[in-house]
CSV table of N, CA, C and O in Angstrom, one decimal:
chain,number,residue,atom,x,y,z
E,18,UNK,N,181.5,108.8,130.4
E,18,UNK,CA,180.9,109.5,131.6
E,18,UNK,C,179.6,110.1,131.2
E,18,UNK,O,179.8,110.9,130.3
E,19,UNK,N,178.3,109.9,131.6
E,19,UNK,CA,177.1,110.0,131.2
E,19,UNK,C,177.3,111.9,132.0
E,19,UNK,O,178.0,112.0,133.0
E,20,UNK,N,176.7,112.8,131.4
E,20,UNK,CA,176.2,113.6,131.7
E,20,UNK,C,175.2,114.1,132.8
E,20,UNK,O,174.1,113.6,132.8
E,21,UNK,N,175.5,115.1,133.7
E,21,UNK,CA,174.5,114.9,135.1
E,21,UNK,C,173.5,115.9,134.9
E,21,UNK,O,174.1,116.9,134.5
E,22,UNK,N,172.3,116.1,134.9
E,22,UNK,CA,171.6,116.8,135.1
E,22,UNK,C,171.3,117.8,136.3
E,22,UNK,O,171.7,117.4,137.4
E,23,UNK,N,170.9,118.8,136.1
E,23,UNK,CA,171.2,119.9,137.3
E,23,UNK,C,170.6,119.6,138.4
E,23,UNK,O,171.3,119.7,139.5
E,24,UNK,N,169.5,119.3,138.4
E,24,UNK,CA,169.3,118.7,139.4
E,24,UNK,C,170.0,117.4,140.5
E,24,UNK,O,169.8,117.4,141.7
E,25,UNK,N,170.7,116.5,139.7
E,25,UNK,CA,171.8,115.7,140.0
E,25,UNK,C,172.7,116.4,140.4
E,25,UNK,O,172.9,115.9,141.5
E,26,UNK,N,173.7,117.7,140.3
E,26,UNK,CA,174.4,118.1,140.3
E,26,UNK,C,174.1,118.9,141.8
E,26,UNK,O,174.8,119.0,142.8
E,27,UNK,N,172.5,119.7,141.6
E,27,UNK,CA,172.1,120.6,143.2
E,27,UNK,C,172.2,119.1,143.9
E,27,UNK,O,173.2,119.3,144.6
E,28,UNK,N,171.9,118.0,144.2
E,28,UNK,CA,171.5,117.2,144.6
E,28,UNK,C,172.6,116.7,145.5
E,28,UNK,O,172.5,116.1,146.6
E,29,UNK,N,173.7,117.0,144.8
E,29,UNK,CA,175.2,116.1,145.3
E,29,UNK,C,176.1,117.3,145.8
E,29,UNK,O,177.2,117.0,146.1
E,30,UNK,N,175.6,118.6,146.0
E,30,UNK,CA,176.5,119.5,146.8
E,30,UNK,C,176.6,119.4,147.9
E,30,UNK,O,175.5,119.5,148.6
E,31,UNK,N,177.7,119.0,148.6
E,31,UNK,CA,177.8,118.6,150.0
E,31,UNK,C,177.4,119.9,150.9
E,31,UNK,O,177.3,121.0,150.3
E,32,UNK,N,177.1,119.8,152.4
E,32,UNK,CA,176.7,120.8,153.0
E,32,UNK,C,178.0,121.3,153.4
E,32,UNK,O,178.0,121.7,154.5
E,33,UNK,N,178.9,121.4,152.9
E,33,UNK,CA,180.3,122.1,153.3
E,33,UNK,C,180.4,123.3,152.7
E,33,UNK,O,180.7,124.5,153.1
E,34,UNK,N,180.0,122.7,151.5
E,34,UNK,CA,180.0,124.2,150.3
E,34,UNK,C,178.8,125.2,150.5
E,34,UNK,O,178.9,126.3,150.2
E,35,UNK,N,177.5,124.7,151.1
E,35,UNK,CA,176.5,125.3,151.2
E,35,UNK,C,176.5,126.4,152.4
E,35,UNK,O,175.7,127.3,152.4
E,36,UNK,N,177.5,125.9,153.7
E,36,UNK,CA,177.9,126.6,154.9
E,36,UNK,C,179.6,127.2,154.3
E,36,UNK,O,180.5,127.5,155.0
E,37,UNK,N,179.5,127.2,153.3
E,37,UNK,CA,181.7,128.2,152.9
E,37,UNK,C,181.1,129.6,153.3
E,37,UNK,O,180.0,130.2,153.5
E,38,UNK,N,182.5,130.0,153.4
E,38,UNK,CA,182.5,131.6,153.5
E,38,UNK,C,182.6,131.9,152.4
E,38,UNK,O,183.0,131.2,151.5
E,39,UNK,N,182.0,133.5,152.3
E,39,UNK,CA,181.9,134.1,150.6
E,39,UNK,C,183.2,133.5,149.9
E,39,UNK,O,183.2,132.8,148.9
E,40,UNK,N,184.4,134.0,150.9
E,40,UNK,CA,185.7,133.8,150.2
E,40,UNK,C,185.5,132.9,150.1
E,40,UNK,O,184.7,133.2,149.3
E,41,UNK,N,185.5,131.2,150.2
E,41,UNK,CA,185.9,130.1,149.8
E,41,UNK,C,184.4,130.0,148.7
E,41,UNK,O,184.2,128.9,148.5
E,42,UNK,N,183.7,130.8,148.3
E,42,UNK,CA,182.7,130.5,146.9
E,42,UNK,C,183.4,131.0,146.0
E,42,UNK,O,183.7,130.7,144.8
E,43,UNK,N,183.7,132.2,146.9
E,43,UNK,CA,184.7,132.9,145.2
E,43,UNK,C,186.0,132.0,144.6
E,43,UNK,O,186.3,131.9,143.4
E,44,UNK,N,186.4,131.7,145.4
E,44,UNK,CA,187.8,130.5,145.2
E,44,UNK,C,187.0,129.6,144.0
E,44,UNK,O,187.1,129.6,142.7
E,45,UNK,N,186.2,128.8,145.0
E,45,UNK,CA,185.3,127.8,144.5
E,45,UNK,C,185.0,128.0,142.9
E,45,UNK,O,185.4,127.1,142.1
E,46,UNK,N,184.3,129.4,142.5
E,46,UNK,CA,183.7,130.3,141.2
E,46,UNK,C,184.8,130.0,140.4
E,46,UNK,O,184.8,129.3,139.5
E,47,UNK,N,185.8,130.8,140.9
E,47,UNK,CA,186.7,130.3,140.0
E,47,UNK,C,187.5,129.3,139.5
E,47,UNK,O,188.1,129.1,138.4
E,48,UNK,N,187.3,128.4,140.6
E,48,UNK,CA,187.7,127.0,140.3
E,48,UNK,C,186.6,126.8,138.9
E,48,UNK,O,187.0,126.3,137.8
E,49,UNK,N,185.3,127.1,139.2
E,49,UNK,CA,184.0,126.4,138.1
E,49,UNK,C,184.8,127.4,136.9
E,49,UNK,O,185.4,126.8,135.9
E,50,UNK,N,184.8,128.3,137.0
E,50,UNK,CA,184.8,129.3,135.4
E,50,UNK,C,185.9,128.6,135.1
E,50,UNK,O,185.7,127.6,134.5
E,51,UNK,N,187.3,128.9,135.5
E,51,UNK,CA,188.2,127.7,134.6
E,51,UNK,C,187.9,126.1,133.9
E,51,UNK,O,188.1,125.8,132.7
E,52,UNK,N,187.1,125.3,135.1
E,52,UNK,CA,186.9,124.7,134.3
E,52,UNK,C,186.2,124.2,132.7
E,52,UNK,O,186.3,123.3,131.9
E,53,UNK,N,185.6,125.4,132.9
E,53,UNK,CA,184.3,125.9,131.7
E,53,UNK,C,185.0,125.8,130.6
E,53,UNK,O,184.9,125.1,129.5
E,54,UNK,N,186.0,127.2,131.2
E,54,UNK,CA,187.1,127.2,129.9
E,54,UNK,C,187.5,125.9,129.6
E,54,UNK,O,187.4,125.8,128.3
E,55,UNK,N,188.0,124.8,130.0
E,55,UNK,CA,188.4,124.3,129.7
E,55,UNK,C,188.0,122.9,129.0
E,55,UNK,O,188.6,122.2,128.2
E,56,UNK,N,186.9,122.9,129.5
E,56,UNK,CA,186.1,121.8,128.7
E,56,UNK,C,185.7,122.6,127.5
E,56,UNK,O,185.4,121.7,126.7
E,57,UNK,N,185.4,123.7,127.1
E,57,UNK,CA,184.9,124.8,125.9
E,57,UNK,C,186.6,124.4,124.9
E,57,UNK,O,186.6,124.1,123.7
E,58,UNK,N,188.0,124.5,125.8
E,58,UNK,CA,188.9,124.7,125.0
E,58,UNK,C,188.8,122.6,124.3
E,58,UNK,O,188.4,122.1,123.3
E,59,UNK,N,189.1,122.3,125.1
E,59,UNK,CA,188.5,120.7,124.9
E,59,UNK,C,187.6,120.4,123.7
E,59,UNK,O,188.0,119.5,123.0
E,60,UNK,N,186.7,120.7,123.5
E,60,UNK,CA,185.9,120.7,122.5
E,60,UNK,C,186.3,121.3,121.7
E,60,UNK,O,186.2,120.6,120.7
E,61,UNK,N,187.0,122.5,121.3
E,61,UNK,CA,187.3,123.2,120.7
E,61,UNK,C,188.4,122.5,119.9
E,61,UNK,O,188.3,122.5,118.6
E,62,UNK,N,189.1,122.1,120.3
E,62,UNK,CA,190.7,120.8,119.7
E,62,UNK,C,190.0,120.1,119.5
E,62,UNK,O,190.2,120.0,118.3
E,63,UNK,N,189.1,119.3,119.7
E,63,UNK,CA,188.2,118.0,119.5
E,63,UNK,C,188.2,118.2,118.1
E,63,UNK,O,188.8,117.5,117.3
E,64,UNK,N,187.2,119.5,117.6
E,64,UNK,CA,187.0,119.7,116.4
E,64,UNK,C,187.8,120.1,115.9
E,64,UNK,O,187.6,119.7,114.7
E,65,UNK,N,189.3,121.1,115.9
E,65,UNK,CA,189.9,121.4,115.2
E,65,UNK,C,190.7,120.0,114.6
E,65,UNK,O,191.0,119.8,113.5
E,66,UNK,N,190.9,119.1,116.0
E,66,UNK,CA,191.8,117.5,115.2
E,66,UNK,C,191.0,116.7,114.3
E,66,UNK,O,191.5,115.7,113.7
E,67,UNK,N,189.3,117.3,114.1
E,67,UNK,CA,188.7,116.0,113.4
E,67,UNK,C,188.6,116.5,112.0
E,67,UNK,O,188.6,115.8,111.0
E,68,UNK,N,188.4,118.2,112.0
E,68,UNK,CA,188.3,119.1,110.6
E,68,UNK,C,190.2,118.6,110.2
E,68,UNK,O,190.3,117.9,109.2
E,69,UNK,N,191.1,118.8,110.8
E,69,UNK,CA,192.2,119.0,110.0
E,69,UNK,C,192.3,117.5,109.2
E,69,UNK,O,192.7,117.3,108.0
E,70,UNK,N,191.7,116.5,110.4
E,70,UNK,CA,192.2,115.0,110.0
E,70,UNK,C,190.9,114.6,108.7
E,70,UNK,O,190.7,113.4,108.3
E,71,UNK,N,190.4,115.5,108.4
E,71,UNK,CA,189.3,114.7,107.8
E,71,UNK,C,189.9,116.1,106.0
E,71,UNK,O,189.6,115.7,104.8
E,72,UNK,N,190.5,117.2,106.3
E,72,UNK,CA,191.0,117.7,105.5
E,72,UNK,C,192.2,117.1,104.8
E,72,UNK,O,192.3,117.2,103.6
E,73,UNK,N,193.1,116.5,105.6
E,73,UNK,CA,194.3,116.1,105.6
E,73,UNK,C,194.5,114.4,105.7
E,73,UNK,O,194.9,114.1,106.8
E,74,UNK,N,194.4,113.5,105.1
E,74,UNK,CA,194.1,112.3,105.5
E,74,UNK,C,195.4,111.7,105.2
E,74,UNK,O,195.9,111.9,104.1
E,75,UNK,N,195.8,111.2,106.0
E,75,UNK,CA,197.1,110.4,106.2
E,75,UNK,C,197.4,109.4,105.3
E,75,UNK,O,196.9,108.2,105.3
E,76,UNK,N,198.5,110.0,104.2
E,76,UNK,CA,199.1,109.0,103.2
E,76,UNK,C,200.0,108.0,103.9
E,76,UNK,O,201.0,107.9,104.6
E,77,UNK,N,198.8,107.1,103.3
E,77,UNK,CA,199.7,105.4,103.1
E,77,UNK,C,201.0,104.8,102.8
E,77,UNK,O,201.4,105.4,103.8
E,78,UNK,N,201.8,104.3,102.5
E,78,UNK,CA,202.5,103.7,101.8
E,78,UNK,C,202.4,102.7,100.7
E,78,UNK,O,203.4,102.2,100.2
């Protein structure tokens, strides 16, 4: 999945979200900040599985 640039991203907000009510941005907000976390936690395992596997290398038989 190629990466969007911000302008790609302002570019593709439907006018639904641009006419929400505060409450449905704040919903929304929080929808984004989880996500954040979660691609931060995502990355975060990424490297902890490649340090341990590159510490720890799987004996052969």
């Amino acid at each position: 999945m190629a990466d969007l640039t911000m302008q790609q991203i302002v570019e593709s907000i439907p006018k639904s979200l641009l006419n929400a009510s505060d409450r449905d941005l704040e919903g929304f907000q929080r929808i984004l900040e989880e996500t954040i976390k979660l691609r931060e936690g995502h990355k975060n395992l990424q490297k902890m599985i490649k340090n341990f596997s590159l510490n720890n290398p799987i004996q052969r038989p």
